[in-house]
Structure formats: C-alpha cells, structure tokens
Short mmCIF file of C-alpha atoms in Angstrom, two decimals:
data_model
loop_
_atom_site.label_atom_id
_atom_site.label_comp_id
_atom_site.label_asym_id
_atom_site.label_seq_id
_atom_site.Cartn_x
_atom_site.Cartn_y
_atom_site.Cartn_z
CA THR M 1094 42.81 86.77 146.19
CA LEU M 1095 39.20 87.71 145.47
CA ALA M 1096 40.26 90.26 142.88
CA GLY M 1097 42.50 87.62 141.31
CA LEU M 1098 39.69 85.08 141.09
CA ILE M 1099 37.29 87.60 139.63
CA ALA M 1100 39.96 88.59 137.10
CA LEU M 1101 40.57 84.94 136.23
CA PHE M 1102 36.88 84.29 135.59
CA GLY M 1103 36.66 87.46 133.51
CA LEU M 1104 39.69 86.36 131.51
CA LEU M 1105 38.25 82.87 130.97
CA GLN M 1106 34.90 84.32 129.89
CA ASN M 1107 36.60 86.98 127.78
CA SER M 1108 34.61 89.61 129.68
CA GLY M 1109 36.18 93.04 129.84
CA ALA M 1110 33.52 94.25 132.28
CA VAL M 1111 34.33 91.51 134.81
CA ILE M 1112 38.06 92.18 134.45
CA ILE M 1113 37.48 95.88 135.11
CA GLY M 1114 35.50 94.94 138.23
CA ALA M 1115 38.48 92.91 139.46
CA MET M 1116 40.78 95.87 138.90
CA LEU M 1117 38.53 98.11 140.95
CA ILE M 1118 38.59 95.89 144.03
CA SER M 1119 42.30 95.12 143.87
CA PRO M 1120 44.10 96.38 146.99
CA LEU M 1121 47.58 96.32 145.43
CA MET M 1122 47.89 100.05 144.73
CA ASN M 1123 48.42 100.88 148.42
CA PRO M 1124 51.50 98.70 148.98
CA ILE M 1125 52.89 99.80 145.61
CA LEU M 1126 52.61 103.46 146.61
CA ALA M 1127 54.05 102.59 150.04
CA ALA M 1128 57.06 101.03 148.29
CA ALA M 1129 57.53 104.22 146.25
CA LEU M 1130 57.33 106.36 149.38
CA ALA M 1131 59.81 104.10 151.18
CA LEU M 1132 62.17 104.39 148.22
CA ILE M 1133 62.12 108.19 148.21
CA LEU M 1134 62.33 108.50 152.01
CA GLY M 1135 64.98 105.83 152.47
CA GLU M 1136 62.68 104.09 154.95
CA GLY M 1137 63.82 100.49 155.21
CA THR M 1138 61.08 99.44 157.60
CA LEU M 1139 58.30 100.80 155.40
CA GLY M 1140 59.99 99.33 152.34
CA SER M 1141 60.24 95.91 153.97
CA LYS M 1142 56.59 95.97 154.98
CA ALA M 1143 55.48 97.08 151.51
CA ALA M 1144 57.65 94.42 149.86
CA ALA M 1145 56.28 91.72 152.16
CA VAL M 1146 52.66 92.70 151.48
CA LEU M 1147 53.34 92.83 147.74
CA ALA M 1148 55.16 89.48 147.71
CA LEU M 1149 52.42 87.73 149.70
CA SER M 1150 49.70 89.30 147.57
CA VAL M 1151 51.40 88.37 144.31
CA ALA M 1152 52.08 84.83 145.48
CA GLY M 1153 48.52 84.49 146.79
CA VAL M 1154 46.95 85.62 143.53
CA ILE M 1155 49.20 83.41 141.39
CA LEU M 1156 48.74 80.32 143.57
CA THR M 1157 44.98 80.76 143.89
CA THR M 1158 44.43 81.38 140.19
CA TRP M 1159 46.72 78.47 139.32
CA ALA M 1160 44.76 76.10 141.58
CA VAL M 1161 41.39 77.23 140.26
CA SER M 1162 42.63 77.07 136.66
CA VAL M 1163 43.79 73.49 137.20
CA LEU M 1164 40.31 72.57 138.45
CA SER M 1165 38.44 74.57 135.81
CA PRO M 1166 37.19 72.91 132.64
CA LEU M 1167 37.83 76.22 130.89
CA ASN M 1168 41.39 76.19 129.63
CA GLN M 1169 41.20 77.90 126.25
CA MET M 1170 43.32 80.95 125.51
CA THR M 1171 40.94 83.89 125.11
CA PRO M 1172 41.75 87.25 123.52
CA GLU M 1173 41.71 88.83 127.00
CA ILE M 1174 44.33 86.35 128.22
CA ALA M 1175 46.44 86.75 125.09
CA ALA M 1176 46.37 90.54 125.49
CA ARG M 1177 48.28 90.20 128.76
CA THR M 1178 51.13 88.06 127.46
CA ASN M 1179 53.06 90.43 125.20
CA PRO M 1180 53.96 93.65 127.01
CA ASN M 1181 55.21 96.51 124.91
CA LEU M 1182 56.47 100.05 125.31
CA LEU M 1183 52.94 101.45 125.45
CA ASP M 1184 52.24 99.28 128.51
CA LEU M 1185 55.27 100.85 130.17
CA PHE M 1186 54.08 104.38 129.38
CA ILE M 1187 50.54 103.60 130.57
CA ALA M 1188 51.87 102.27 133.88
CA PHE M 1189 54.21 105.25 134.30
CA LEU M 1190 51.42 107.75 133.66
CA SER M 1191 49.06 105.80 135.93
CA GLY M 1192 51.60 105.97 138.73
CA LEU M 1193 51.85 109.73 138.24
CA ALA M 1194 48.07 110.11 138.29
CA GLY M 1195 47.63 107.82 141.30
CA THR M 1196 50.22 109.63 143.35
CA LEU M 1197 48.93 113.07 142.39
CA ALA M 1198 45.43 111.91 143.29
CA LEU M 1199 46.58 111.46 146.88
CA ARG M 1200 46.82 115.24 147.10
CA GLY M 1201 43.52 115.82 145.29
CA GLY M 1202 41.05 115.87 148.17
CA SER M 1203 37.58 115.13 146.82
CA THR M 1204 38.88 114.45 143.29
CA MET M 1205 40.90 111.55 144.67
CA LEU M 1206 37.75 109.43 144.85
CA THR M 1207 37.18 109.82 141.12
CA ILE M 1208 40.81 109.41 140.02
CA ILE M 1209 41.91 106.34 141.99
CA PRO M 1210 39.43 103.92 140.33
CA GLY M 1211 40.61 105.10 136.93
CA VAL M 1212 44.22 104.54 137.93
CA ALA M 1213 43.37 101.02 139.11
CA ILE M 1214 41.77 100.27 135.75
CA ALA M 1215 44.58 101.81 133.72
CA VAL M 1216 47.40 100.04 135.48
CA ALA M 1217 45.80 96.61 135.78
CA VAL M 1218 48.19 94.65 137.98
CA VAL M 1219 45.81 91.83 138.98
CA PRO M 1220 44.75 90.52 135.53
CA PRO M 1221 48.36 89.82 134.52
CA LEU M 1222 48.87 87.89 137.76
CA ALA M 1223 45.71 85.86 137.09
CA THR M 1224 47.09 85.20 133.61
CA VAL M 1225 50.30 83.90 135.19
CA GLY M 1226 48.26 81.42 137.23
CA PHE M 1227 46.33 80.39 134.11
CA GLY M 1228 49.56 79.96 132.12
CA LEU M 1229 51.17 77.86 134.85
CA SER M 1230 48.11 75.63 135.09
CA ASN M 1231 48.31 74.91 131.35
CA ARG M 1232 52.09 74.59 131.41
CA SER M 1233 52.28 77.45 128.98
CA TRP M 1234 55.51 79.04 130.15
CA GLU M 1235 55.34 81.67 127.42
CA THR M 1236 51.91 82.83 128.62
CA ALA M 1237 52.96 82.84 132.28
CA GLY M 1238 56.28 84.54 131.55
CA GLY M 1239 54.79 87.23 129.33
CA ALA M 1240 52.08 88.01 131.85
CA PHE M 1241 54.60 88.17 134.69
CA LEU M 1242 56.76 90.51 132.61
CA LEU M 1243 53.72 92.76 132.10
CA PHE M 1244 53.09 92.75 135.85
CA MET M 1245 56.72 93.59 136.63
CA THR M 1246 56.72 96.34 133.97
CA ASN M 1247 53.65 97.87 135.57
CA LEU M 1248 55.04 97.49 139.09
CA VAL M 1249 58.41 99.08 138.36
CA ALA M 1250 56.92 101.91 136.28
CA ILE M 1251 54.38 102.78 138.99
CA ILE M 1252 57.00 102.74 141.74
CA LEU M 1253 59.38 104.94 139.75
CA SER M 1254 56.74 107.45 138.68
CA ALA M 1255 55.21 107.61 142.15
CA SER M 1256 58.67 108.14 143.64
CA LEU M 1257 59.21 111.01 141.22
CA VAL M 1258 55.93 112.64 142.26
CA PHE M 1259 56.69 112.17 145.97
CA ARG M 1260 60.07 113.83 145.41
CA LEU M 1261 58.58 116.71 143.42
CA ILE M 1262 55.93 117.45 146.03
CA GLY M 1263 58.55 117.73 148.74
CA PHE M 1264 59.24 114.35 150.30
CA ARG M 1265 62.91 113.98 151.18
CA PRO M 1266 65.01 111.28 152.83
CA HIS M 1267 65.55 111.63 156.56
CA GLU M 1268 68.90 113.17 157.51
CA GLU M 1269 70.04 110.09 159.40
CA SER M 1270 69.18 107.72 156.52
#
C-alpha cells in the first residue's frame, strides 16, 4: 500500500525518481517468485498462499490509489501515467528478462543485494497498479485497462521466466504431486 501511494504521487507529479523509489520498496517480488516456485514444484499450498498474498496486495494497491486519487485535486494525465497504459512486446521481454535476473539473483550470494533492486526497477509492477487506481478514479477505463494489462503482462512473464530458471537449476515436482 505504501509503495502504491508513493508510486501514485510520483505518477501525479511526473517524477521518475519518486516512482523508482516506490519500485524499490515494493514487496511484490517475493510472492511472485513464490508463485513461480509453486508452479514448478506442483505445490498447491504454496501456490494458494502466493496467490492470496498477490490478490490482496493487488486489490489493496488499486483500492488505496483509487481512493486517494478520488480525493486528490491532481487528476491530469501525466506522461508517466500515459507510459503505463499501452503495453507492448518490449514490456513483455523486459519482464521476462527481469524474472530471469531476479530468480538467478537468488543464487548469487552477495551479488543478490545489488541485483534485486535493479530487478524491482526493471519490472515495475506497482506503478501500473497505481495507474489502474488513478484511471478508475477518473472513470478512464482505457487508462485503467491498459495499466492492468501491463501489470498482468509483467506478472505472467516473471512467473514463467522464474519457473524456467527454477527448473533449470534443478527444482522438480514432488513424486506424489
């Protein structure tokens, strides 16, 4: 929620630095990687927990940013907001590569601390969610829909690429699964 609010204010001020700060404090990468691990292991319990955390986090960010956007006198579309409403193939590739880097960073020991913040910035899942809240508050369904599509593109690409890395480094489904 805090990352979502910071992202929203950065979007409204058209401040890339503030948006990057929101990306760095976003806790969404952990449940996303947990979902990827659950997928490759066939772990329903872990998958359910990851999905629940993701769903609550997504809903919390969207609802909070919607409510604050409704109350805010700032309701102009900024270039930073507009940039998150038209996902393209490059966004998909960026998310896929970020998922690879983030998952590989888990094995990196001391280099993990330098890679994970970069992955959080590259993949940017919170600013699109804040843009959804902004779009809903202005009844701009195109803005909200485009931003949600960008979020889903990033989410799916990260889960698939992380699952691939988990598989390649030796994770396998349990025999009884």
